[in-house]
C-alpha cells in the first residue's frame, strides 16, 4: 500500500510540474523573448537572484528596500526553472522590459 501511495504522489507531482512548466512557456510565448532569455537575465540580475534565493529558502532579510516589493508578495512567488513567477505571471527582468 505504501509503495502505491508514493508512486501516486510522484505521478501527481510530475503532473503539477508539467502544468507549471507549460504555463511558463505559454506566458512567455506571447512575448518577444524566449524562456532561455528570461532565465539568463534573471540569473544575472542581482535583485531577482536574491529574490529567488529568498523564495527558495523562505527567509527574507529585514528592511531591504530593493526586496520590499517582492517580499510583500512573497506568498504569490515561485521559481520555475530559473524564472521567477508571481502567481501565473512571469517576472520579466528589467533588461528585457
PDB file of C-alpha atoms in Angstrom:
ATOM      1  CA  UNK A   1       0.000   0.000   0.000  1.00  0.00           C
ATOM      2  CA  UNK A   2       2.752   2.473   0.926  1.00  0.00           C
ATOM      3  CA  UNK A   3       4.638   1.884  -2.343  1.00  0.00           C
ATOM      4  CA  UNK A   4       1.468   2.547  -4.348  1.00  0.00           C
ATOM      5  CA  UNK A   5       0.866   5.773  -2.404  1.00  0.00           C
ATOM      6  CA  UNK A   6       4.418   7.001  -3.121  1.00  0.00           C
ATOM      7  CA  UNK A   7       4.029   6.190  -6.827  1.00  0.00           C
ATOM      8  CA  UNK A   8       0.706   8.053  -6.896  1.00  0.00           C
ATOM      9  CA  UNK A   9       2.283  11.088  -5.224  1.00  0.00           C
ATOM     10  CA  UNK A  10       5.138  11.008  -7.753  1.00  0.00           C
ATOM     11  CA  UNK A  11       2.630  10.988 -10.617  1.00  0.00           C
ATOM     12  CA  UNK A  12       0.757  13.961  -9.130  1.00  0.00           C
ATOM     13  CA  UNK A  13       3.996  15.895  -8.560  1.00  0.00           C
ATOM     14  CA  UNK A  14       5.148  15.196 -12.125  1.00  0.00           C
ATOM     15  CA  UNK A  15       1.780  16.346 -13.487  1.00  0.00           C
ATOM     16  CA  UNK A  16       1.884  19.575 -11.470  1.00  0.00           C
ATOM     17  CA  UNK A  17       5.470  20.284 -12.551  1.00  0.00           C
ATOM     18  CA  UNK A  18       4.474  19.697 -16.167  1.00  0.00           C
ATOM     19  CA  UNK A  19       1.480  22.043 -15.826  1.00  0.00           C
ATOM     20  CA  UNK A  20       3.623  24.788 -14.288  1.00  0.00           C
ATOM     21  CA  UNK A  21       6.277  24.480 -17.000  1.00  0.00           C
ATOM     22  CA  UNK A  22       3.561  24.625 -19.656  1.00  0.00           C
ATOM     23  CA  UNK A  23       2.136  27.755 -18.007  1.00  0.00           C
ATOM     24  CA  UNK A  24       5.579  29.390 -18.020  1.00  0.00           C
ATOM     25  CA  UNK A  25       6.109  28.633 -21.705  1.00  0.00           C
ATOM     26  CA  UNK A  26       2.615  29.860 -22.571  1.00  0.00           C
ATOM     27  CA  UNK A  27       3.164  33.154 -20.722  1.00  0.00           C
ATOM     28  CA  UNK A  28       6.461  33.794 -22.469  1.00  0.00           C
ATOM     29  CA  UNK A  29       5.256  32.628 -25.889  1.00  0.00           C
ATOM     30  CA  UNK A  30       3.297  35.873 -26.232  1.00  0.00           C
ATOM     31  CA  UNK A  31       6.418  37.973 -25.608  1.00  0.00           C
ATOM     32  CA  UNK A  32       9.308  38.875 -27.931  1.00  0.00           C
ATOM     33  CA  UNK A  33      11.708  36.891 -25.694  1.00  0.00           C
ATOM     34  CA  UNK A  34      12.396  33.227 -25.012  1.00  0.00           C
ATOM     35  CA  UNK A  35      12.350  31.229 -21.792  1.00  0.00           C
ATOM     36  CA  UNK A  36      16.140  30.989 -22.079  1.00  0.00           C
ATOM     37  CA  UNK A  37      16.368  34.806 -22.292  1.00  0.00           C
ATOM     38  CA  UNK A  38      14.268  35.244 -19.162  1.00  0.00           C
ATOM     39  CA  UNK A  39      16.239  32.580 -17.264  1.00  0.00           C
ATOM     40  CA  UNK A  40      19.577  34.084 -18.301  1.00  0.00           C
ATOM     41  CA  UNK A  41      18.710  37.687 -17.439  1.00  0.00           C
ATOM     42  CA  UNK A  42      17.026  36.624 -14.200  1.00  0.00           C
ATOM     43  CA  UNK A  43      20.162  34.741 -13.174  1.00  0.00           C
ATOM     44  CA  UNK A  44      22.395  37.785 -13.824  1.00  0.00           C
ATOM     45  CA  UNK A  45      20.079  40.346 -12.189  1.00  0.00           C
ATOM     46  CA  UNK A  46      21.262  40.975  -8.613  1.00  0.00           C
ATOM     47  CA  UNK A  47      17.814  41.742  -7.183  1.00  0.00           C
ATOM     48  CA  UNK A  48      15.959  38.901  -8.920  1.00  0.00           C
ATOM     49  CA  UNK A  49      18.735  36.483  -7.997  1.00  0.00           C
ATOM     50  CA  UNK A  50      18.348  37.449  -4.343  1.00  0.00           C
ATOM     51  CA  UNK A  51      14.545  37.173  -4.598  1.00  0.00           C
ATOM     52  CA  UNK A  52      14.861  33.640  -5.981  1.00  0.00           C
ATOM     53  CA  UNK A  53      17.188  32.753  -3.114  1.00  0.00           C
ATOM     54  CA  UNK A  54      14.675  34.162  -0.614  1.00  0.00           C
ATOM     55  CA  UNK A  55      11.783  32.294  -2.244  1.00  0.00           C
ATOM     56  CA  UNK A  56      13.725  29.018  -2.187  1.00  0.00           C
ATOM     57  CA  UNK A  57      14.824  29.371   1.446  1.00  0.00           C
ATOM     58  CA  UNK A  58      11.684  31.186   2.660  1.00  0.00           C
ATOM     59  CA  UNK A  59      13.978  33.610   4.503  1.00  0.00           C
ATOM     60  CA  UNK A  60      13.805  37.313   3.765  1.00  0.00           C
ATOM     61  CA  UNK A  61      16.230  39.956   5.073  1.00  0.00           C
ATOM     62  CA  UNK A  62      14.855  42.693   7.278  1.00  0.00           C
ATOM     63  CA  UNK A  63      14.484  46.246   5.960  1.00  0.00           C
ATOM     64  CA  UNK A  64      15.809  45.724   2.438  1.00  0.00           C
ATOM     65  CA  UNK A  65      14.167  48.329   0.211  1.00  0.00           C
ATOM     66  CA  UNK A  66      15.225  46.616  -3.021  1.00  0.00           C
ATOM     67  CA  UNK A  67      13.453  43.422  -1.973  1.00  0.00           C
ATOM     68  CA  UNK A  68      10.456  45.007  -0.211  1.00  0.00           C
ATOM     69  CA  UNK A  69       8.268  44.959  -3.339  1.00  0.00           C
ATOM     70  CA  UNK A  70       8.796  41.216  -3.726  1.00  0.00           C
ATOM     71  CA  UNK A  71       8.729  40.464  -0.006  1.00  0.00           C
ATOM     72  CA  UNK A  72       5.249  41.996   0.208  1.00  0.00           C
ATOM     73  CA  UNK A  73       4.165  39.491  -2.442  1.00  0.00           C
ATOM     74  CA  UNK A  74       6.171  36.513  -1.188  1.00  0.00           C
ATOM     75  CA  UNK A  75       3.102  34.265  -0.855  1.00  0.00           C
ATOM     76  CA  UNK A  76       2.489  34.514  -4.618  1.00  0.00           C
ATOM     77  CA  UNK A  77       6.100  33.983  -5.714  1.00  0.00           C
ATOM     78  CA  UNK A  78       7.532  30.746  -7.051  1.00  0.00           C
ATOM     79  CA  UNK A  79      10.502  29.658  -9.133  1.00  0.00           C
ATOM     80  CA  UNK A  80      10.015  27.607 -12.292  1.00  0.00           C
ATOM     81  CA  UNK A  81      13.265  26.551 -13.869  1.00  0.00           C
ATOM     82  CA  UNK A  82      15.288  29.706 -13.480  1.00  0.00           C
ATOM     83  CA  UNK A  83      12.319  32.043 -13.895  1.00  0.00           C
ATOM     84  CA  UNK A  84      10.556  33.935 -11.134  1.00  0.00           C
ATOM     85  CA  UNK A  85       6.761  33.705 -11.206  1.00  0.00           C
ATOM     86  CA  UNK A  86       4.214  35.853  -9.411  1.00  0.00           C
ATOM     87  CA  UNK A  87       1.049  33.812  -9.402  1.00  0.00           C
ATOM     88  CA  UNK A  88       0.537  32.837 -13.036  1.00  0.00           C
ATOM     89  CA  UNK A  89       2.684  35.679 -14.371  1.00  0.00           C
ATOM     90  CA  UNK A  90       6.361  35.654 -15.273  1.00  0.00           C
ATOM     91  CA  UNK A  91       8.538  38.332 -13.683  1.00  0.00           C
ATOM     92  CA  UNK A  92      10.446  39.843 -16.603  1.00  0.00           C
ATOM     93  CA  UNK A  93      13.954  41.071 -15.713  1.00  0.00           C
ATOM     94  CA  UNK A  94      14.411  44.853 -16.112  1.00  0.00           C
ATOM     95  CA  UNK A  95      16.855  44.437 -19.024  1.00  0.00           C
ATOM     96  CA  UNK A  96      14.134  42.732 -21.094  1.00  0.00           C
ATOM     97  CA  UNK A  97      11.310  45.175 -20.362  1.00  0.00           C
TER      98      UNK A  97
END
